[in-house]
XYZ file of C-alpha atoms in Angstrom:
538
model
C 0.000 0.000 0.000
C 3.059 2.307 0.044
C 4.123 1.901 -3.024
C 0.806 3.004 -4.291
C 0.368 6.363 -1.863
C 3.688 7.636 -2.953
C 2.557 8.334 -6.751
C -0.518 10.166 -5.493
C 1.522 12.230 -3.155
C 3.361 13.206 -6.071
C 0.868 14.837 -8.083
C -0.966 16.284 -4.932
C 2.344 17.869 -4.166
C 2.782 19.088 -8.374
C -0.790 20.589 -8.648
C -0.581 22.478 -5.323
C 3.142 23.807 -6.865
C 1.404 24.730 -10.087
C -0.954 26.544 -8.244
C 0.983 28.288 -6.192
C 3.083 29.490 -9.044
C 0.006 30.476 -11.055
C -1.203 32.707 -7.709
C 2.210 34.278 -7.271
C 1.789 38.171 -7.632
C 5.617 38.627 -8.982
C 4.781 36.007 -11.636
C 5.877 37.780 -15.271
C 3.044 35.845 -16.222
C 0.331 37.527 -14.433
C 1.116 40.647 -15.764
C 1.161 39.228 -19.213
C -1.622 40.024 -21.232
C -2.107 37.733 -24.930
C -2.833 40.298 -27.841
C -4.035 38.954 -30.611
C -0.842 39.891 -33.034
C 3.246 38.816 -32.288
C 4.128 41.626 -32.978
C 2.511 43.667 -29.706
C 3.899 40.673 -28.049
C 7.204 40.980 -29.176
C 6.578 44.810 -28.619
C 5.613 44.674 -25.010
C 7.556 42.006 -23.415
C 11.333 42.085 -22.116
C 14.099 40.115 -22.875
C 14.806 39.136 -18.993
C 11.009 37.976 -18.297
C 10.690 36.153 -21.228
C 13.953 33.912 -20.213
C 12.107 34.338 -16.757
C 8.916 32.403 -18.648
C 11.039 30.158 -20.548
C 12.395 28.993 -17.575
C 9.528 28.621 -15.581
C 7.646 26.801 -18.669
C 10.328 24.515 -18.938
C 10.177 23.812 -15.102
C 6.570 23.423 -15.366
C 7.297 21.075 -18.246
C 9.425 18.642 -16.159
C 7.471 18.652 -13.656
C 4.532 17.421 -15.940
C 7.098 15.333 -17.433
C 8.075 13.729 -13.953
C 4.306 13.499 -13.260
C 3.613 11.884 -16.542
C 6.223 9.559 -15.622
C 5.162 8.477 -12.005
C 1.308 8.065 -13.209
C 2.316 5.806 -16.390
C 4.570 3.677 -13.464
C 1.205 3.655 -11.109
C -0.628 3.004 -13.792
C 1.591 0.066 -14.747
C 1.571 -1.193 -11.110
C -1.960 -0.756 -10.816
C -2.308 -3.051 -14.192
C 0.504 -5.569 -12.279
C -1.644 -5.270 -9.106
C -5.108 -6.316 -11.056
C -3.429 -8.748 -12.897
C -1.850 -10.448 -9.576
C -5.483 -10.249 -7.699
C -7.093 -12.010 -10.488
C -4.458 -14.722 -10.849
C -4.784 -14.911 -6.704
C -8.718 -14.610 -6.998
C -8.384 -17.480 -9.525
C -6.156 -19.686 -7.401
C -8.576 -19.260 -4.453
C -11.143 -20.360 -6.449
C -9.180 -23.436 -7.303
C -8.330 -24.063 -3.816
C -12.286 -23.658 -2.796
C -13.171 -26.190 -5.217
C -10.432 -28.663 -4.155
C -11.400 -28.047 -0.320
C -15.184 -28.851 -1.247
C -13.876 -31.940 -2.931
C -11.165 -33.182 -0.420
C -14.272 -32.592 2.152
C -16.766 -35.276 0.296
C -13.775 -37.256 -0.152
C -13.240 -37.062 3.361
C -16.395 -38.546 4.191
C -16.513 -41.433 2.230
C -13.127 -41.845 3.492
C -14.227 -41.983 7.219
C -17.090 -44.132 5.925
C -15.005 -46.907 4.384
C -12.330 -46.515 7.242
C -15.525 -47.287 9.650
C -16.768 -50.003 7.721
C -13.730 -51.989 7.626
C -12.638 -51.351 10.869
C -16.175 -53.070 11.853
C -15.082 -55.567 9.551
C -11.652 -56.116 11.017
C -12.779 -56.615 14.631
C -15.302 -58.978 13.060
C -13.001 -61.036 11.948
C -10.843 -60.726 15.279
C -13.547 -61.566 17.164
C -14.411 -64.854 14.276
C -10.328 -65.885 14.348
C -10.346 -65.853 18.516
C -13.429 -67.900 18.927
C -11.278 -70.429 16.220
C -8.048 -70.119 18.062
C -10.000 -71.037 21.335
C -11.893 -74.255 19.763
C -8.500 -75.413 18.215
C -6.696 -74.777 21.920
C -9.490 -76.379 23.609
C -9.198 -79.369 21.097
C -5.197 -79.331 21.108
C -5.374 -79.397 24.707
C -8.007 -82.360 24.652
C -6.062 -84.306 21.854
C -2.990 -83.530 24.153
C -4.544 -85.055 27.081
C -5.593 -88.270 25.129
C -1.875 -88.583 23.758
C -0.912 -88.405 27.108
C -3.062 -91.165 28.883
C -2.161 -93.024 25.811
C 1.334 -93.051 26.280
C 1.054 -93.737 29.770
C -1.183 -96.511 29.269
C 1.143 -97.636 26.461
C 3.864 -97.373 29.041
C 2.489 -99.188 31.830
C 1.439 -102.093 29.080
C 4.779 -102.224 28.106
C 5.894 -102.524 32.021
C 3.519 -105.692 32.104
C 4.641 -107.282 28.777
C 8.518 -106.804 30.000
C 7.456 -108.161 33.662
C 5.150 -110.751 31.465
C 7.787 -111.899 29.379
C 10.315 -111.923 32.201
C 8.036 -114.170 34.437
C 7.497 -116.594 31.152
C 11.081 -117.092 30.432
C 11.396 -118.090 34.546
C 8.378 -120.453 33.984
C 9.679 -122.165 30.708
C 13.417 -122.382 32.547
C 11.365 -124.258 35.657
C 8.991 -126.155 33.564
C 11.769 -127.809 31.575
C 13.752 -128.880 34.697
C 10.474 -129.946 36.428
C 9.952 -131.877 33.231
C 13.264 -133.316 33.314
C 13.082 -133.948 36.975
C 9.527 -135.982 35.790
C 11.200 -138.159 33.348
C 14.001 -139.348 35.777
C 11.337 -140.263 38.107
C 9.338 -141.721 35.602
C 12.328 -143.683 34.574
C 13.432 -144.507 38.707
C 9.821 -145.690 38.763
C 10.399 -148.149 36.139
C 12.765 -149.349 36.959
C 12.307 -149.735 40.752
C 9.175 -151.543 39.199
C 11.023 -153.632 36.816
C 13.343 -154.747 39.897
C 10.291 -155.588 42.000
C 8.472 -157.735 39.333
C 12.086 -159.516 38.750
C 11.863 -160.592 42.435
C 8.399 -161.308 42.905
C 7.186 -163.590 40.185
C 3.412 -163.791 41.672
C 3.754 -159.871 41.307
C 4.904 -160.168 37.909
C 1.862 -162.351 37.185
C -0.355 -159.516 38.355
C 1.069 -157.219 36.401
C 0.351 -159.233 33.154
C -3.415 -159.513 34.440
C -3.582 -156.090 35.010
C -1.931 -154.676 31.228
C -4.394 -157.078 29.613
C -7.200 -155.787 31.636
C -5.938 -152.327 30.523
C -5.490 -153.394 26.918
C -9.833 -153.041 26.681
C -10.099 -150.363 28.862
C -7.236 -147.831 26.064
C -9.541 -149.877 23.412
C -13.086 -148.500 24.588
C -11.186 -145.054 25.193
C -10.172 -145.322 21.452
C -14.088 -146.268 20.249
C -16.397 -143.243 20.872
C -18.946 -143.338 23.451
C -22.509 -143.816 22.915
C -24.118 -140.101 21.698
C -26.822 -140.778 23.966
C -24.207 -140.696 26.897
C -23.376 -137.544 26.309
C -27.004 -135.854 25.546
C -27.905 -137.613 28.668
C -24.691 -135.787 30.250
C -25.492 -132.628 29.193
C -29.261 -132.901 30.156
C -28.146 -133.176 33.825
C -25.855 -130.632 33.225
C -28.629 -128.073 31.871
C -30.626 -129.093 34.804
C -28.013 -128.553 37.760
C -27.049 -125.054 36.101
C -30.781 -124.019 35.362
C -32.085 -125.098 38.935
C -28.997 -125.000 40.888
C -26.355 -122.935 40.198
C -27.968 -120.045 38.411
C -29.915 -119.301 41.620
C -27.636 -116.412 42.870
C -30.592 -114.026 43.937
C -29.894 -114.540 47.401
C -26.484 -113.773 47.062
C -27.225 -110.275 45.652
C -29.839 -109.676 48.081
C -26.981 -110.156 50.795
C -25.507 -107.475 48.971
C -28.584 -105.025 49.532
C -27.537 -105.510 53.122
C -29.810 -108.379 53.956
C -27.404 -110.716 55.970
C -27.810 -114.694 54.142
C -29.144 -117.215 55.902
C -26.645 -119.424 58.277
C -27.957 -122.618 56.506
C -27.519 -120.810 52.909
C -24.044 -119.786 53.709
C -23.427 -123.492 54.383
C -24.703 -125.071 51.215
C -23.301 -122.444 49.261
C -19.985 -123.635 50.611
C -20.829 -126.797 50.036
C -21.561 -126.322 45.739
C -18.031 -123.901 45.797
C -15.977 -127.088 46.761
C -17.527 -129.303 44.751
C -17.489 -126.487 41.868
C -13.583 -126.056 42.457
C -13.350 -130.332 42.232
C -15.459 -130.028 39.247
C -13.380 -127.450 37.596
C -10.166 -128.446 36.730
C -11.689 -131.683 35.284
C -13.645 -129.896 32.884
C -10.926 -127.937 31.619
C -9.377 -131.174 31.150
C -12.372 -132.254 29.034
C -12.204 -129.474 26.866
C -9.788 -130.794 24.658
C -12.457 -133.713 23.858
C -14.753 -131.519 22.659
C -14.198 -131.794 19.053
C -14.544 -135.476 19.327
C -18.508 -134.637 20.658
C -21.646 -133.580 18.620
C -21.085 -129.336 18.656
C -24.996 -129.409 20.248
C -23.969 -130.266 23.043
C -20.918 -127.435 23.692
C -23.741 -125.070 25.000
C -24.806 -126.797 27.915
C -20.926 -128.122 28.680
C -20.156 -124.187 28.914
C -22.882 -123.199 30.549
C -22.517 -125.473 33.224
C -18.486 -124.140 33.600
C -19.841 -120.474 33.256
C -22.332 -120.979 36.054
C -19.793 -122.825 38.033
C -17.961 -120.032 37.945
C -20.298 -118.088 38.968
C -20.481 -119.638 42.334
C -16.951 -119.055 43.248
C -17.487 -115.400 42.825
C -18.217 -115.029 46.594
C -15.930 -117.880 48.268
C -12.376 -117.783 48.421
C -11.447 -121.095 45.985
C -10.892 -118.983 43.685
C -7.552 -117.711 44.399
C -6.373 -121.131 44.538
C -7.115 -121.922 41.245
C -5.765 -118.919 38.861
C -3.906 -121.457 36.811
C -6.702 -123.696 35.869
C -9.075 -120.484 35.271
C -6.255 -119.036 32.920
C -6.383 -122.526 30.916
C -9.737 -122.742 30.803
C -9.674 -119.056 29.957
C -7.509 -119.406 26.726
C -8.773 -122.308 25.811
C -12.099 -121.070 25.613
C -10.811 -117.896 23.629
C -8.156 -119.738 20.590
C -11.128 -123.154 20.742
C -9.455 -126.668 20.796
C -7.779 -128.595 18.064
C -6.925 -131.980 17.752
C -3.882 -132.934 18.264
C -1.505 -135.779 16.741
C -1.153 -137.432 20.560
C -4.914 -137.260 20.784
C -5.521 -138.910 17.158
C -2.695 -141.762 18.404
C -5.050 -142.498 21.045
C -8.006 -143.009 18.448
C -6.016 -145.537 15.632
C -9.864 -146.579 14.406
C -11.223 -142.617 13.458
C -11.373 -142.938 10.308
C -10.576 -139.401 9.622
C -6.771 -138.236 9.962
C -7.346 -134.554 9.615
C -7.475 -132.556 12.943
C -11.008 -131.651 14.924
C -11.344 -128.219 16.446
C -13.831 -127.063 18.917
C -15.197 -123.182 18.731
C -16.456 -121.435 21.563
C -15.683 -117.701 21.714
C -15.402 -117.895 17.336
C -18.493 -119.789 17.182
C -21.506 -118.799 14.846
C -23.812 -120.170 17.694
C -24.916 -116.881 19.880
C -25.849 -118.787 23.139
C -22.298 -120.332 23.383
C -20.133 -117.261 21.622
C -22.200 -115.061 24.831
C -21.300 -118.001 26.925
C -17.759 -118.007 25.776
C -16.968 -114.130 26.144
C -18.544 -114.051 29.826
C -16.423 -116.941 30.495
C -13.215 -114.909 28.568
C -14.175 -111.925 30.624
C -14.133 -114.013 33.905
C -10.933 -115.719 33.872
C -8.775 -113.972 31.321
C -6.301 -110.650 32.526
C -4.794 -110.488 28.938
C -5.852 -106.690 27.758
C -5.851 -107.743 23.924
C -8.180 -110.938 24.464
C -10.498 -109.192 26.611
C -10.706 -105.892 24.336
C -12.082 -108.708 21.533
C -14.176 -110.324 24.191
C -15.820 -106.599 24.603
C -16.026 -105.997 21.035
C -17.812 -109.276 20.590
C -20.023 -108.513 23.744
C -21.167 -105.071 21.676
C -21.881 -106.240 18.403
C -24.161 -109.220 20.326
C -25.597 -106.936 22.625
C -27.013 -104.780 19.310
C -29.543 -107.822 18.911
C -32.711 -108.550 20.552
C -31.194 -111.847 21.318
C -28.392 -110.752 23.082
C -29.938 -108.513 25.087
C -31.915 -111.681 26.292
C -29.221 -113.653 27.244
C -27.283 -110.938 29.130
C -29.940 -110.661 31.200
C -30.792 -114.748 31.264
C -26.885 -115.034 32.231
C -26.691 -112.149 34.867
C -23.828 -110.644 33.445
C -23.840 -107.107 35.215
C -21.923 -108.542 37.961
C -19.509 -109.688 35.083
C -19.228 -106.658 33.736
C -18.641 -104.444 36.778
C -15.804 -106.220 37.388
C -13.996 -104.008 34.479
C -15.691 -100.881 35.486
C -12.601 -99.710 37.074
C -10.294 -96.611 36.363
C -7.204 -99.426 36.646
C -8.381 -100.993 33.217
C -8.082 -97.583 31.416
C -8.126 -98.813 28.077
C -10.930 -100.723 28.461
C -12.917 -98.854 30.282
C -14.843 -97.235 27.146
C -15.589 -100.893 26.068
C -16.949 -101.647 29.520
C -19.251 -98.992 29.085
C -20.423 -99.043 25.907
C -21.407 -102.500 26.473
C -23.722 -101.263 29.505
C -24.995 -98.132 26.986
C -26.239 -100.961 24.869
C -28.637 -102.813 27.306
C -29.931 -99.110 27.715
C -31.528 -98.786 23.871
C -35.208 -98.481 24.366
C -36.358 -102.670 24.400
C -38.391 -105.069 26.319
C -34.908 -106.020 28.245
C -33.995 -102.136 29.752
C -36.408 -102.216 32.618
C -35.344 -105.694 33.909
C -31.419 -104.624 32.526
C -32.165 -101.044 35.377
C -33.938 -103.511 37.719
C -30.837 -105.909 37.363
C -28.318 -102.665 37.797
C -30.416 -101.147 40.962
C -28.288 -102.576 43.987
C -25.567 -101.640 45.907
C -22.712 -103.546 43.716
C -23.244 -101.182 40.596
C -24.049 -97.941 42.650
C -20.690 -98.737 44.877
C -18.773 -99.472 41.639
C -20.218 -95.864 39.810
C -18.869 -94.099 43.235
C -15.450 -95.136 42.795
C -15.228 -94.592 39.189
C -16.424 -91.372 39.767
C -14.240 -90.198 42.589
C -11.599 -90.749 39.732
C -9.930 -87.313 39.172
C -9.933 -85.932 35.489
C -12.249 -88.587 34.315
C -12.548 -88.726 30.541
C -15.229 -86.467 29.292
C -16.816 -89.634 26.731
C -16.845 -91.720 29.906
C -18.611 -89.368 32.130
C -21.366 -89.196 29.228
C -21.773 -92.359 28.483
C -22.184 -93.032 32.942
C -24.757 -90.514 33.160
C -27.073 -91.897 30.386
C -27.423 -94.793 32.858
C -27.348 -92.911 35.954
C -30.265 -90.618 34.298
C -31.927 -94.010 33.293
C -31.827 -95.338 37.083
C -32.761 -92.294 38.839
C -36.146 -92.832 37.380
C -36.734 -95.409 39.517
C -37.513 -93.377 42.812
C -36.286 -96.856 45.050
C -32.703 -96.304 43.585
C -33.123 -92.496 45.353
C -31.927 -93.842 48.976
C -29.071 -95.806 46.962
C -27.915 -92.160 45.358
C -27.992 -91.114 48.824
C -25.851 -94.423 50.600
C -22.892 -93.563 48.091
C -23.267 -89.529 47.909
C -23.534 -89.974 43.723
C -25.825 -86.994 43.858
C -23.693 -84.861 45.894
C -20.952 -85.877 43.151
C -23.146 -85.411 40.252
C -24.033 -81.621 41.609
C -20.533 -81.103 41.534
C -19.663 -82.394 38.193
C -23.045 -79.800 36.995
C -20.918 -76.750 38.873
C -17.919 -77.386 37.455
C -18.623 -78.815 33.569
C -18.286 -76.115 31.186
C -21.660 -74.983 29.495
C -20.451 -76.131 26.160
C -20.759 -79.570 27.126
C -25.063 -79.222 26.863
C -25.429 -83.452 26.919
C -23.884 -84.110 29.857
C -25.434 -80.835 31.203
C -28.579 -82.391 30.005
C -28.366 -85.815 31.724
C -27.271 -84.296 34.906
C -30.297 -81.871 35.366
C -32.349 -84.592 34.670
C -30.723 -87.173 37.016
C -30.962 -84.519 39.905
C -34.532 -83.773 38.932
C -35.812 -87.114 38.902
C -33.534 -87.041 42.462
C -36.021 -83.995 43.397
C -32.705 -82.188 43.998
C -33.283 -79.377 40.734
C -36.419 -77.758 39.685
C -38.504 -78.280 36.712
C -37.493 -75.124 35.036
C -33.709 -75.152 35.418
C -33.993 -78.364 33.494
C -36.138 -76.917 30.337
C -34.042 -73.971 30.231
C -30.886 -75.696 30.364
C -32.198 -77.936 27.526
C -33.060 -74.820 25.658
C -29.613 -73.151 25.917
């Protein structure tokens, strides 16, 4: 703004000069009058006032000059000036326009930036739930490699110890056996020196081989068929009658104390059981000579032998002859070439076997595997005797004859945390007497004593017990809590006060065994009516 007072200034300054020299009194010009002719001009006038007027014209004329100058240079800087506002005007309009658009595009900027950050903590929140499902399953799968390797571990312990204790008993079975032939041999021929000096003793000796001679040939011709059948018929009768009768034994178990003069005779059929025994398993191996009818009642007359030793305290004494009979009944019986000697008129040389546990017959196969599961410790036999137990148990049938054949008690002898890896098979093969049949109320009638609630109690005291496990238990439980006489056995073993803990501490997630536990404390009375539906709901 300087720049463009100092022009005006200027010619403020001239004009108020000019007038001052036109208003001067001793201006030569004042006193000059303009004739119309040069020549009265030229008349009048003086040499010195006319250089006076030449001078002052020519001052006046650089002044106007100077003037002239300065408003042609403000007139040029005023042009400058314009020119610079518009070009600025111009840019400001530019800069408007971008600002408008930089503001929409600031908008839809924040817009997008919203939507995807929305979008990003989606997918956080998608990616954690994941990461916590795969942890929860690593940690699972973790925990099942880990029982695994310990059972593994522990198997391989018994297999070492196993094989150790085998190679002992083959080393002292050989040197009994040679310590049996020398006698055998001392016997002969202690006997051979006795005969030589007793000649009446020799002549009893020759009476009695040819009184033997008939005795190996009648051995070597097959019995009468109708010996057997007649066999077996007092064999079905003495297990159907007899020694299947072992309600008053599990009523003892309610806490009913037996009967002085039942504890006696039930004494009385152990011993002769345990006499019986060991002679059966003898006759096992002459099974394939006999009609394969009559294998069920054989083995259901061992099976319920064996039943009566459960309570007495034979048994013990006879874990050798129950592991025989055990394997025997598991790999069947073949023929062999000593046993075909003994039979020179068979007419057929190739070797006999016997099934039990392979056989297609479903009353002895059920027979066989109850028999397997009662004398047998061997994990891998008695994880195919479970398998085989399952895929009967799917049938009608089966179902039948576990209950016929009383086989809880059998069972709960596995339901132990100590047989780890079989304790899913033990289970399952309970879970299928549960399947909606005729056979489930008599299978929960058979269940409702103080054997299998003592047996769940221990199992479930087990810390960390396997999630599958504890689902599969508390289908049953739920099953047997319907039946409000079971309530007071709940109550003897705490189960319910165990149960309500298990429903505080299982994670919601887990909605079936949430499920069967609101319902086994309702039918309890323990929960109300609407915890259960809303729990079902969830």
């Amino acid at each position: 703004m300087g720049t463009v007072a100092q022009p005006t200034n200027l010619a403020s300054n001239s004009r108020n000069w000019t007038e001052c020299c036109s208003d001067s009194s001793d201006s030569p010009l004042k006193h000059v009058s303009f004739p119309t002719s040069k020549a009265s001009n030229k008349q009048n006038l003086r040499p010195h006032q006319i250089s006076r007027i030449y001078d002052e014209l020519f001052q006046i004329h650089q002044k106007l000059q100077y003037e002239t100058t300065a408003q042609q240079e403000f007139a040029e800087e005023l042009q400058k000036r314009e020119h610079f506002l518009v070009e600025r005007e111009q840019l400001l309009f530019r800069h408007e326009t971008a600002l408008s658009k930089i503001k929409g595009v600031e908008e839809e900027v924040l817009t997008r930036f919203q939507i995807i950050k929305e979008q990003h903590n989606t997918e956080v929140e998608h990616l954690t739930e994941v990461l916590k499902e795969k942890n929860k399953e690593s940690k699972r799968l973790r925990s099942s490699f880990d029982a695994l390797k310990e059972l593994n571990d522990n198997l391989k312990k018994q297999l070492n110890e196993v094989s150790e204790e085998n190679r002992k008993m083959e080393i002292q079975a050989k040197r009994v056996q040679a310590r049996l032939d020398n006698l055998q041999r001392k016997f002969e021929f202690m006997t051979i020196q006795k005969l030589k000096g007793n000649s009446h003793v020799a002549h009893e000796m020759k009476s009695l081989k040819q009184e033997k001679v008939p005795v190996s040939k009648t051995y070597k011709v097959p019995l009468n068929a109708q010996v057997y059948e007649l066999l077996t018929i007092f064999m079905d009768w003495i297990s159907d009658h007899h020694l299947s009768k072992l309600k008053s034994e599990e009523s003892g178990m309610d806490g009913e104390k037996p009967v002085l003069g039942f504890a006696s005779k039930r004494n009385e059929i152990q011993e002769k059981c345990v006499k019986l025994l060991p002679m059966m398993t003898e006759q096992l191996q002459w099974m394939p000579f006999v009609n394969a009818k009559l294998h069920e009642p054989f083995v259901k007359f061992m099976y319920w032998s064996l039943r009566q030793l459960d309570a007495g305290t034979q048994h013990s004494t006879m874990t050798s002859t129950l592991r025989r009979l055990g394997e025997d009944i598991f790999k069947g019986v073949v023929t062999k070439r000593t046993q075909n000697n003994y039979l020179e008129h068979s007419v057929e040389n190739k070797p006999k076997t016997a099934a039990f546990f392979k056989s297609s017959n479903l009353p002895l196969r059920f027979l066989s595997t109850l028999i397997v599961l009662k004398t047998v410790t061997q994990a891998d036999y008695l994880a195919q005797a479970f398998d085989s137990l399952c895929l009967d148990l799917k049938t009608d049938e089966g179902k039948v004859l576990f209950l016929e054949y009383q086989a809880v008690p059998v069972i709960l002898n596995h339901l132990r945390i100590s047989s780890k890896g079989l304790l899913s098979n033990v289970i399952d093969s309970l879970l299928q007497m549960t399947v909606e049949s005729k056979s489930l109320q008599p299978f929960l009638e058979a269940c409702s004593n103080t054997l299998f609630f003592r047996t769940c109690s221990v199992l479930l005291r087990t810390p960390k017990l396997d999630l599958q496990i504890l689902e599969k238990l508390s289908i049953i439980l739920q099953k047997l809590s319907k039946i409000k006489s079971n309530k007071k056995l709940f109550e003897l073993f705490t189960i319910h006060l165990m149960l309500q803990e298990i429903q505080r501490t299982t994670h919601p997630e887990h909605a079936f065994l949430c499920i069967n536990l609101n319902s086994t404390l309702f039918n309890l009375g323990l929960t109300k009516c609407n915890s259960v539906a809303s729990n079902a709901s969830h």
